[in-house]
Short mmCIF file of C-alpha atoms in Angstrom, two decimals:
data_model
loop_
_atom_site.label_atom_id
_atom_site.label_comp_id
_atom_site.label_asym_id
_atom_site.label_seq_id
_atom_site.Cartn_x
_atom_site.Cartn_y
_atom_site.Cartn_z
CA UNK A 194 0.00 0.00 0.00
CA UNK A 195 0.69 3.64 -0.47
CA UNK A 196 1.55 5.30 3.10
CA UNK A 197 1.96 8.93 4.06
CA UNK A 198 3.46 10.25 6.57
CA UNK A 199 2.74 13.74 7.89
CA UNK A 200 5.96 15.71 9.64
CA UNK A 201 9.15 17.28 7.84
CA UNK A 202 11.59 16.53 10.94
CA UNK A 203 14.16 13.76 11.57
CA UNK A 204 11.17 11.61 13.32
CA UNK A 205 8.98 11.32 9.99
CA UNK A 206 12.57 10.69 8.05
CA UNK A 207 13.06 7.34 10.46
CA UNK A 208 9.29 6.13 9.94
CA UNK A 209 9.34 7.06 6.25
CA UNK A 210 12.71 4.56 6.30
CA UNK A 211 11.46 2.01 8.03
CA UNK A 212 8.08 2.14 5.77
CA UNK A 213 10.06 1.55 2.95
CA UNK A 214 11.92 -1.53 4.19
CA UNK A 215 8.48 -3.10 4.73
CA UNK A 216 7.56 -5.38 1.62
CA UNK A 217 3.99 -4.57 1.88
CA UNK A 218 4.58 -0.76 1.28
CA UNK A 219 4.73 0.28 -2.25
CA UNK A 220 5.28 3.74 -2.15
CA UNK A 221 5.76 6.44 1.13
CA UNK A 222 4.94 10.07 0.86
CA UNK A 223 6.12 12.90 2.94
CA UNK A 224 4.73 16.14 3.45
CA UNK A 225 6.59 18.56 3.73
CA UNK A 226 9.58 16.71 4.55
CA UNK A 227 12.90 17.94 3.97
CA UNK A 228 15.96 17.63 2.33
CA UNK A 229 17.11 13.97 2.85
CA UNK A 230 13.68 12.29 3.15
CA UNK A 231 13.36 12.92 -0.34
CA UNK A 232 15.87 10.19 -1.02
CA UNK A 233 13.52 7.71 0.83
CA UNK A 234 9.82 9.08 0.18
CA UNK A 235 8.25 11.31 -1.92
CA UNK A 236 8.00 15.30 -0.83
CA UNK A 237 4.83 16.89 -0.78
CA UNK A 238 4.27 20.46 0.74
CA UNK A 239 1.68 20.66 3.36
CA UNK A 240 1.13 23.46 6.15
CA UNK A 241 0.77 20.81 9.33
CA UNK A 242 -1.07 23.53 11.38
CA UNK A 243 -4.19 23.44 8.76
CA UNK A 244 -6.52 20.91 9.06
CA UNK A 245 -8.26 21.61 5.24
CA UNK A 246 -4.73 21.55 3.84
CA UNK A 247 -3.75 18.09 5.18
CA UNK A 248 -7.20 16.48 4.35
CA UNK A 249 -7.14 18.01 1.14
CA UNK A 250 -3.83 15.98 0.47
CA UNK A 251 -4.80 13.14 2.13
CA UNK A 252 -7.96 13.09 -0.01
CA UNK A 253 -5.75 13.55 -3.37
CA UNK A 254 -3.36 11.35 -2.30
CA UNK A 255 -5.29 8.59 -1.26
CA UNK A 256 -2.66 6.49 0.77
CA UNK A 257 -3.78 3.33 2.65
CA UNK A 258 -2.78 4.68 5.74
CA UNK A 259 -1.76 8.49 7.25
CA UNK A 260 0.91 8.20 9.80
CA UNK A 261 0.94 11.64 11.79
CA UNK A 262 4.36 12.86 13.22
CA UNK A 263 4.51 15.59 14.98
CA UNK A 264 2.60 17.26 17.76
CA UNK A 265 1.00 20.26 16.06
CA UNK A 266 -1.77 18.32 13.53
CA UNK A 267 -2.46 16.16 16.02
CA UNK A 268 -3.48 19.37 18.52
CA UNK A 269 -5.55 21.17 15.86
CA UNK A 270 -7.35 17.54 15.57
CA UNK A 271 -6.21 16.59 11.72
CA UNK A 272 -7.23 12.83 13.47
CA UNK A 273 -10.59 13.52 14.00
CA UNK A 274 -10.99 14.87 10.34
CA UNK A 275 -9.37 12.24 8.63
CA UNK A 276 -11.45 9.24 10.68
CA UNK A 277 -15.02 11.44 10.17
CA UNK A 278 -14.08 10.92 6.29
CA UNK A 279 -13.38 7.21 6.40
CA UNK A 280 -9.84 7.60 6.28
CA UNK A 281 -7.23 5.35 8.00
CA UNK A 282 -4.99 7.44 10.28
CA UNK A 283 -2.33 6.32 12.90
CA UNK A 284 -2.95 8.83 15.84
CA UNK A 285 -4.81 9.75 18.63
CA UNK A 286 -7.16 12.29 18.00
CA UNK A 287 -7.64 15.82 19.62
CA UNK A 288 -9.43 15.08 22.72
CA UNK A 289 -7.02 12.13 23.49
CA UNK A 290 -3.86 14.48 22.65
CA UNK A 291 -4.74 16.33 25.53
CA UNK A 292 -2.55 14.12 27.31
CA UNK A 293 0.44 15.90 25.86
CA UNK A 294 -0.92 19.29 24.71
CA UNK A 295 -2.15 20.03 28.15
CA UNK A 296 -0.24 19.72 31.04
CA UNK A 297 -2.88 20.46 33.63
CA UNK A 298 -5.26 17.84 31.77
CA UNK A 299 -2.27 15.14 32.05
CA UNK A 300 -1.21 16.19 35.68
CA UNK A 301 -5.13 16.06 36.99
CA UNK A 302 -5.36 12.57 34.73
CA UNK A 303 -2.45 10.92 36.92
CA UNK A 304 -3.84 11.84 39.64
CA UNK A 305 -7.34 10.72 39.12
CA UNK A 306 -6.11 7.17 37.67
CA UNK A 307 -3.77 6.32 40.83
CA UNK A 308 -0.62 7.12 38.26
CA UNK A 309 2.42 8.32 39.79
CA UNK A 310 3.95 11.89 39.31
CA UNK A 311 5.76 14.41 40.56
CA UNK A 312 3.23 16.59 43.53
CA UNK A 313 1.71 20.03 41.60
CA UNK A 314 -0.14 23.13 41.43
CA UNK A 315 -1.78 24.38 38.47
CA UNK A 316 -1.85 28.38 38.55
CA UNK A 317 -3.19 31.12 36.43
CA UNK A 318 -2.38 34.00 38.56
CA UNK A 319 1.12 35.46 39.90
CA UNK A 320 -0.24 35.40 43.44
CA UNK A 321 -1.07 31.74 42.74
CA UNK A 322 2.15 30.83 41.70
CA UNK A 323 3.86 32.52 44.43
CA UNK A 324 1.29 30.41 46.90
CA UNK A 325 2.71 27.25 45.60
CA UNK A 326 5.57 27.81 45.82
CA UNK A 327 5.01 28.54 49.56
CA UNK A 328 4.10 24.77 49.73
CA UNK A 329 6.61 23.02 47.15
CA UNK A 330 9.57 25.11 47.82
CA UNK A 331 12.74 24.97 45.48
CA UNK A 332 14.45 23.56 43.77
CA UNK A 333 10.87 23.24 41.37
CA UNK A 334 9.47 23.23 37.99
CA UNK A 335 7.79 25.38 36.39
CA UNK A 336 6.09 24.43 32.75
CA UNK A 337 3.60 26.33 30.27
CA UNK A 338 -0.01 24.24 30.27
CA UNK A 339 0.25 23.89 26.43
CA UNK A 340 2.40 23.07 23.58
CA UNK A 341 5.84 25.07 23.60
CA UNK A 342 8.11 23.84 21.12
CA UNK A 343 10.70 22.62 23.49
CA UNK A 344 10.57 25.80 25.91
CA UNK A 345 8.16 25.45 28.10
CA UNK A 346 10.03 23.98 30.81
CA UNK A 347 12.37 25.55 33.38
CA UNK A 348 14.21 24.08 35.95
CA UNK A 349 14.33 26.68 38.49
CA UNK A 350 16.87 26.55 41.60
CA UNK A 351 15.51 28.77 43.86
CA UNK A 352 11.47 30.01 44.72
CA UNK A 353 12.67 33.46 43.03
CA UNK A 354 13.45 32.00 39.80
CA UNK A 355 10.78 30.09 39.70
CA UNK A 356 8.45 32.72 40.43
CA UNK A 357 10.03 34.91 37.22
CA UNK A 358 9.78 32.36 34.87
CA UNK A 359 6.04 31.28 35.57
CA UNK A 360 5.09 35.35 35.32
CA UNK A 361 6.86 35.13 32.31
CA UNK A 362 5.10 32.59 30.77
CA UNK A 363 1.99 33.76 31.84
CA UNK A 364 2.48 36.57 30.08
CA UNK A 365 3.89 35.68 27.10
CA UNK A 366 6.98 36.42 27.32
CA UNK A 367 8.84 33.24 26.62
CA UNK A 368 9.30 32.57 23.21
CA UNK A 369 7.36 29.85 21.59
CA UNK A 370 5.36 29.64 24.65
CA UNK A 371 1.33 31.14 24.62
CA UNK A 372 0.21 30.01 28.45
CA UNK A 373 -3.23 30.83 30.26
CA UNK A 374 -1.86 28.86 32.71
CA UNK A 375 1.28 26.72 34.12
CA UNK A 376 2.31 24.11 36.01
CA UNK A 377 4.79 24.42 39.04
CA UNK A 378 5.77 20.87 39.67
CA UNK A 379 8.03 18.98 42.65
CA UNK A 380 11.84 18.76 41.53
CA UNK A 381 12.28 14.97 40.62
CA UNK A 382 16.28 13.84 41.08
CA UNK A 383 17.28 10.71 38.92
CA UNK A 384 18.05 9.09 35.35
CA UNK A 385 15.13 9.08 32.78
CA UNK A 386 13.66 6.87 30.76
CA UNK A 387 11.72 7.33 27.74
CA UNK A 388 8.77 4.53 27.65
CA UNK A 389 6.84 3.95 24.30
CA UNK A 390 4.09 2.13 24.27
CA UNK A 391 1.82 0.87 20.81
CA UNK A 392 -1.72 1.58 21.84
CA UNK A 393 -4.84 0.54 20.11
CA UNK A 394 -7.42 2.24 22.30
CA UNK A 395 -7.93 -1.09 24.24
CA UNK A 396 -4.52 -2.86 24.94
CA UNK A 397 -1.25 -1.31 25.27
CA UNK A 398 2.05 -2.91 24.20
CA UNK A 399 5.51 -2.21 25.18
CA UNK A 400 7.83 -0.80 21.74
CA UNK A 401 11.00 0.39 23.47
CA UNK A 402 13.01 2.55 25.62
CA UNK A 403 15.17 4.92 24.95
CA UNK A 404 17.01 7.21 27.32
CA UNK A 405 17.03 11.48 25.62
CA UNK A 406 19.74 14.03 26.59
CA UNK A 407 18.16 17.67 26.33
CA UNK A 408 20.24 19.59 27.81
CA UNK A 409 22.50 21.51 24.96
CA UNK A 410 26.07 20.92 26.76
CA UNK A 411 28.19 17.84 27.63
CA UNK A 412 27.14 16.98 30.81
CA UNK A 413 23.79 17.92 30.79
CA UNK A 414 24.64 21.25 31.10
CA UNK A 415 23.13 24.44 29.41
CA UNK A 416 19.41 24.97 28.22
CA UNK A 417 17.28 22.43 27.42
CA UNK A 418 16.40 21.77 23.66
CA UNK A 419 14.13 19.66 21.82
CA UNK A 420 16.57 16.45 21.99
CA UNK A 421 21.04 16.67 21.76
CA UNK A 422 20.63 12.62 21.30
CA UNK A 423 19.73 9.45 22.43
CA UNK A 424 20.16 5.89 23.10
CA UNK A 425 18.50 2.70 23.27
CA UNK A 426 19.05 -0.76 24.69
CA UNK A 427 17.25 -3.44 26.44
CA UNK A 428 19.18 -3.20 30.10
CA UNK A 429 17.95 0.58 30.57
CA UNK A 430 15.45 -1.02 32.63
CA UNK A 431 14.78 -4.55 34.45
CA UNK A 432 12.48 -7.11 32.53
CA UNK A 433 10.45 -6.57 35.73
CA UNK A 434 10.35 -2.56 35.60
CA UNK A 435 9.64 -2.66 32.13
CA UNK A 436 6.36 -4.99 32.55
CA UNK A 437 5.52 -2.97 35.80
CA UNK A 438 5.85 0.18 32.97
CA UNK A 439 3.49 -1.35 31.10
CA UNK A 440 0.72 -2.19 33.55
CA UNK A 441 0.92 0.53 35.88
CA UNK A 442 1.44 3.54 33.36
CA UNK A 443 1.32 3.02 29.86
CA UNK A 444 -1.95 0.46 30.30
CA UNK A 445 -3.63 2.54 32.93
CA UNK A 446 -3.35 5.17 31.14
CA UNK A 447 -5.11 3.50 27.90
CA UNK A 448 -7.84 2.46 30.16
CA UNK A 449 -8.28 5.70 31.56
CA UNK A 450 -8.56 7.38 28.65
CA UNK A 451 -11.07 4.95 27.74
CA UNK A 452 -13.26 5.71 30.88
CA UNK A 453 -13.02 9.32 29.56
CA UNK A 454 -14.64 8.09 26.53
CA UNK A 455 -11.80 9.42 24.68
CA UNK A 456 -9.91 5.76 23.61
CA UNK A 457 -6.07 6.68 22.92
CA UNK A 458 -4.51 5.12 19.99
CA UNK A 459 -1.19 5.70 18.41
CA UNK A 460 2.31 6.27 20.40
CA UNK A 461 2.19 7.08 24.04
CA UNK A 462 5.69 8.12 25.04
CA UNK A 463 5.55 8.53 28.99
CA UNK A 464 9.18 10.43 29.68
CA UNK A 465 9.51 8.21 33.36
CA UNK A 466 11.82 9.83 36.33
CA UNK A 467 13.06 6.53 38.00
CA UNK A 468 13.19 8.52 41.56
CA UNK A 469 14.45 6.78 44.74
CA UNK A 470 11.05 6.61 45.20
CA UNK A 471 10.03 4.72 42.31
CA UNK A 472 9.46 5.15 38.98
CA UNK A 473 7.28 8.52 38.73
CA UNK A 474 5.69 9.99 35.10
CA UNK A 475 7.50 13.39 34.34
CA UNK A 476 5.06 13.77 31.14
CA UNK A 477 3.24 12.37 28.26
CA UNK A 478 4.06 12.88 24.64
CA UNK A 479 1.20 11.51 22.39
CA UNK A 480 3.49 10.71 18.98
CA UNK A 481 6.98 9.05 18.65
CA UNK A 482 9.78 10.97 20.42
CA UNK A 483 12.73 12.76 18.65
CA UNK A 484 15.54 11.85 17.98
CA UNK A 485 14.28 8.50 20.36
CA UNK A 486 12.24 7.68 17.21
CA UNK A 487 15.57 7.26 15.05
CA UNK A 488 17.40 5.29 17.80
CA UNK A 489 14.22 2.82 18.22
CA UNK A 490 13.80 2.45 14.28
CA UNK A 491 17.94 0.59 14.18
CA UNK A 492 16.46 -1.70 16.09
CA UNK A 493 12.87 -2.57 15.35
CA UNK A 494 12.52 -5.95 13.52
CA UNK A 495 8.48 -6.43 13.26
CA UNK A 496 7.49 -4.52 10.31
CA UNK A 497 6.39 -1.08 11.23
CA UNK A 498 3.39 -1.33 8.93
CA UNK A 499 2.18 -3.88 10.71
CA UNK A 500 2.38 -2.31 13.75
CA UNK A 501 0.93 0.82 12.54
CA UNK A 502 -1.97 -1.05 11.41
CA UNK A 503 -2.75 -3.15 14.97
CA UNK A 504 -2.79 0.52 16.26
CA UNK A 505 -5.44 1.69 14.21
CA UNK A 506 -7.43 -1.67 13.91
CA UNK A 507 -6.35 -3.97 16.62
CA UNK A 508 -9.59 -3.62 18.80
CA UNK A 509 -7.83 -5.24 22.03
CA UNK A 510 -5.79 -8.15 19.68
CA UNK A 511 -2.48 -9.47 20.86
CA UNK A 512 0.28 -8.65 18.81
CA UNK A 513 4.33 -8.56 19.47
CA UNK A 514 6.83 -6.07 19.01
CA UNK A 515 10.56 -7.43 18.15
CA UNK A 516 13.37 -5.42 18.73
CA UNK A 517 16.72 -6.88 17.78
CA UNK A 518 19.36 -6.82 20.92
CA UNK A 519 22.32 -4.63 21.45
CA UNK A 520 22.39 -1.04 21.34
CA UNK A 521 21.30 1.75 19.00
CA UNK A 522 22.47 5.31 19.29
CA UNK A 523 21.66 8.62 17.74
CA UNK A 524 23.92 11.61 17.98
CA UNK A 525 22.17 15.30 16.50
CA UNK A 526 24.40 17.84 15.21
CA UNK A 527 22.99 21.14 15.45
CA UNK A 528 23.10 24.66 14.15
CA UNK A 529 25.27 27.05 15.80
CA UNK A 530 23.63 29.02 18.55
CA UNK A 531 20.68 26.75 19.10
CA UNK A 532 18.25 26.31 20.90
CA UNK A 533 18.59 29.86 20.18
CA UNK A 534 18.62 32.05 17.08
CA UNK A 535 20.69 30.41 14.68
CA UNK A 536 21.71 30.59 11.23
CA UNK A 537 20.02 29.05 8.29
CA UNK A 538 21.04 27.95 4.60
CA UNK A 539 24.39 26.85 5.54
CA UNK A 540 25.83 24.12 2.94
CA UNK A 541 26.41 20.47 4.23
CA UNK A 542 29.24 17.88 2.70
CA UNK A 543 29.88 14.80 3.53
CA UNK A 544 26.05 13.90 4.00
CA UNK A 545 25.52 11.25 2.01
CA UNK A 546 26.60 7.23 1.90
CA UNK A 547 25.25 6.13 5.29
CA UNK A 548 22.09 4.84 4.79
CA UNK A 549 22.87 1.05 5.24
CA UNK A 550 20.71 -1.43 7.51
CA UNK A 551 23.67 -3.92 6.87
CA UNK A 552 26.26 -1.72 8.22
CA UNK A 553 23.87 -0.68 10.75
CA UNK A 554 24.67 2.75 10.05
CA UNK A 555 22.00 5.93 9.27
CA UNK A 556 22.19 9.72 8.74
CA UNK A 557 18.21 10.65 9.17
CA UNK A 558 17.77 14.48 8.42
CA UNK A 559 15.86 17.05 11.31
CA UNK A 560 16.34 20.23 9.71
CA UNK A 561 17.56 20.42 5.99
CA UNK A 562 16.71 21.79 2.69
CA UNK A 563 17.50 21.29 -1.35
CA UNK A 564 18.72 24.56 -2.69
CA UNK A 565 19.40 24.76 -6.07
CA UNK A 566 20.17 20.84 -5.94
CA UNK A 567 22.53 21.66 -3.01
CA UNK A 568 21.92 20.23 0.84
CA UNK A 569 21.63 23.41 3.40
CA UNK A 570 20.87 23.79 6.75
CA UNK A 571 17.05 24.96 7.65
CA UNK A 572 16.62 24.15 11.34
CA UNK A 573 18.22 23.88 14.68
CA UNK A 574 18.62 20.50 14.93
CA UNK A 575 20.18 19.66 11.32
CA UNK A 576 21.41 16.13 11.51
CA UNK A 577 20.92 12.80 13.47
CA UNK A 578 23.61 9.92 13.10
CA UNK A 579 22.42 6.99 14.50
CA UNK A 580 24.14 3.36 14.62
CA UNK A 581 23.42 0.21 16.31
CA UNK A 582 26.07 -2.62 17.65
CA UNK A 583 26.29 -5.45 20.05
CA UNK A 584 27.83 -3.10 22.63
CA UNK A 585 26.48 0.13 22.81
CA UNK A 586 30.44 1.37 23.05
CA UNK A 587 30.75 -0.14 19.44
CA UNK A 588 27.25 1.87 18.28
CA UNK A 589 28.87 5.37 19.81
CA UNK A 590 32.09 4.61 18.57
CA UNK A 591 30.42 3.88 14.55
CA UNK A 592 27.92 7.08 14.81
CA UNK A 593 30.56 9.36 16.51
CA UNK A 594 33.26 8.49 13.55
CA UNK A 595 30.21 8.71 10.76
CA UNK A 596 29.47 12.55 11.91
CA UNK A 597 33.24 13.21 11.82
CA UNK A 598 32.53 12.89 7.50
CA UNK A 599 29.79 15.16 7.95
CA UNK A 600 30.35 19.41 7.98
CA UNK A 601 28.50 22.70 8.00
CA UNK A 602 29.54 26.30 8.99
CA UNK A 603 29.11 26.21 12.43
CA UNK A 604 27.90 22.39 13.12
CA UNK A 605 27.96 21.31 17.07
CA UNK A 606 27.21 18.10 18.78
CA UNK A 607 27.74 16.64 21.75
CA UNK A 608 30.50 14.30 22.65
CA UNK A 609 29.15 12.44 25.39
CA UNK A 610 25.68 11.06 24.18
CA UNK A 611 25.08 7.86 26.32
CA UNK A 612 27.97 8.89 29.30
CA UNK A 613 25.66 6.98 32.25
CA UNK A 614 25.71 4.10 30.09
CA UNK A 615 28.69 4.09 27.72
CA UNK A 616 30.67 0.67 29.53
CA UNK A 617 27.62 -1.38 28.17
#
């Protein structure tokens, strides 16, 4: 079948891959996509914030299936207008997105269904803020209710801090970040885990873990951005933490949701703070992670389309997710001076030659561009090398020595992707 895939970042470029190595796909279409997925799919331009623009492709197009990346359509509820035309989309739709495009809705959720989280106030006022405060103290988080690119979260040291940055939100003052309201959350202290789970509105399965570094310095030091890297193997978590995952948030949540009478189907990526305390959810993301998505496709074995496809018709059915073992690895390089302003249009060498399952070795594009036949720079985060090996030394050691072939004016990366975990 014809599939199409709805994104432009380095996400859609490692679904749109692993579509095409399934034998039942005949053709995968991107829109807009970007400079390298057009070596893999089909480019189609598409505004992903308008509803009536995507249907109108979808309804040209005609694929068998829509696979929606990113965050955005799935907010404005492109989900809900594809299904109300008798269209097959992989997705939750709006009211079930709510999980990740409201932080309030997701915080009150985990409460209600017995899920555990960090302790919170939701405030819409300054003096409400600074109440909370009074009660959680610092050090404390502070994050805008709604979608925020990437910035809507600040790890604030001191009650001070924390108080600027929610009156900053508040008032629109962050960039990227449009908040009635915010969140100021209890500090959780430990490594994270990124959980995905396959869910078909009944059933949840487990698809992988992956552990994200945001922060933009070695370290995990600096601001945070939308993703520096990540890594994926199966000893990130016990056998027995990853079932007890499964049942007590991922499948709890599905059966929540269902209780809501809004059934979640699609990805649910639960970003987990394994605390002293336990395992405890820091957030929801309602769509494949990024660059987690790249790491996770080196290593998925069960077709994708298959998967996909259980998500959207599976109706409580069992079905099984193979991973291969070992480790998988993605490294991003990035524009100079993100995740601030940054340059754009800068040419790339070097950026071609990788893509090989048998060498286990991938360059998947985030932010690039064709300019007069010529690969530029047209995001933040430009590049993602991923790998996978036995030994997830050998997978950082390949994707590390890959990048070194790769250049642009002012290309940065970090040099310590996978540091808790490198002696594996």
């Amino acid at each position: 079948m014809k599939v199409l895939v709805i994104g432009g970042g380095g996400r859609e470029h490692a679904l749109c891959w692993a579509l095409r190595r399934s034998a039942r796909v005949t053709e995968v279409v991107c829109a807009p996509g970007n400079g390298g997925i057009g070596f893999v799919a089909r480019c189609v331009p598409v505004d992903v914030a308008n509803v009536d623009a995507m249907v109108a492709l979808v309804e040209s197009e005609r694929p068998g299936l829509t696979v929606v990346g990113p965050e955005v359509p799935l907010s404005v509820g492109v989900v809900d207008a594809l299904e109300s035309r008798g269209l097959r989309v992989f997705g939750p739709r709006k009211a079930a997105a709510m999980l990740e495009t409201s932080k309030a809705f997701a915080k009150g959720f985990m409460e209600k269904n017995g899920i555990p989280t960090a302790g919170y106030a939701v405030c819409e006022t300054s003096a409400e803020v600074r109440a909370a405060l009074g009660k959680i103290g610092a050090p404390v988080v502070v994050k805008a209710d709604g979608l925020a690119a990437g910035k809507g979260v600040v790890i604030c040291s001191t009650v001070e801090e924390a108080q600027e940055a929610a009156e900053a939100m508040l008032l629109g003052k962050v960039a990227g970040v449009s908040a009635g309201s915010v969140v100021v959350e209890e500090f959780l202290a430990g490594p994270e885990v990124s959980f995905f789970a396959l869910c078909d509105g009944r059933k949840a399965v487990t698809l992988g873990m992956a552990q994200d570094h945001k922060r933009i310095g070695e370290g995990d030091t600096g601001p945070n951005t939308g993703g520096m890297g990540a890594y994926s193997t199966d000893s990130l978590v016990s056998k027995e933490m990853s079932k007890w995952l499964l049942e007590n948030v991922a499948q709890k949540t599905v059966d929540g949701m269902m209780r809501e009478g809004t059934p979640f189907k699609g990805v649910l990526f639960c970003g987990i703070m394994m605390t002293a305390a336990g395992p405890k959810v820091l957030e929801f993301n309602t769509r494949f992670g990024d660059p987690e998505t790249q790491a996770l496709m080196m290593r998925l074995e069960t077709d994708l389309l298959d998967l996909l496809e259980w998500s959207v018709l599976g109706a409580g059915q069992a079905i099984k997710v193979k991973m291969r073992g070992g480790a998988s690895v993605c490294v991003i390089a990035a524009s100079l001076g993100y995740p601030g302003a940054y340059p754009k249009g800068q040419a790339i060498t070097g950026a071609t030659g990788f893509c090989d399952w048998e060498k286990s070795v991938e360059l998947f594009h985030s932010g690039t561009a064709l300019r007069d036949g010529k690969l530029v720079t047209a995001g933040g985060r430009v590049l993602g090398m991923t790998a996978y090996a036995p030994k997830l030394k050998e997978a950082l050691g390949k994707a590390y020595s890959s990048l070194g072939e790769v250049s642009f004016e002012g290309m940065t990366y970090r040099r310590d992707i996978g540091w808790r975990a490198s002696e594996q």
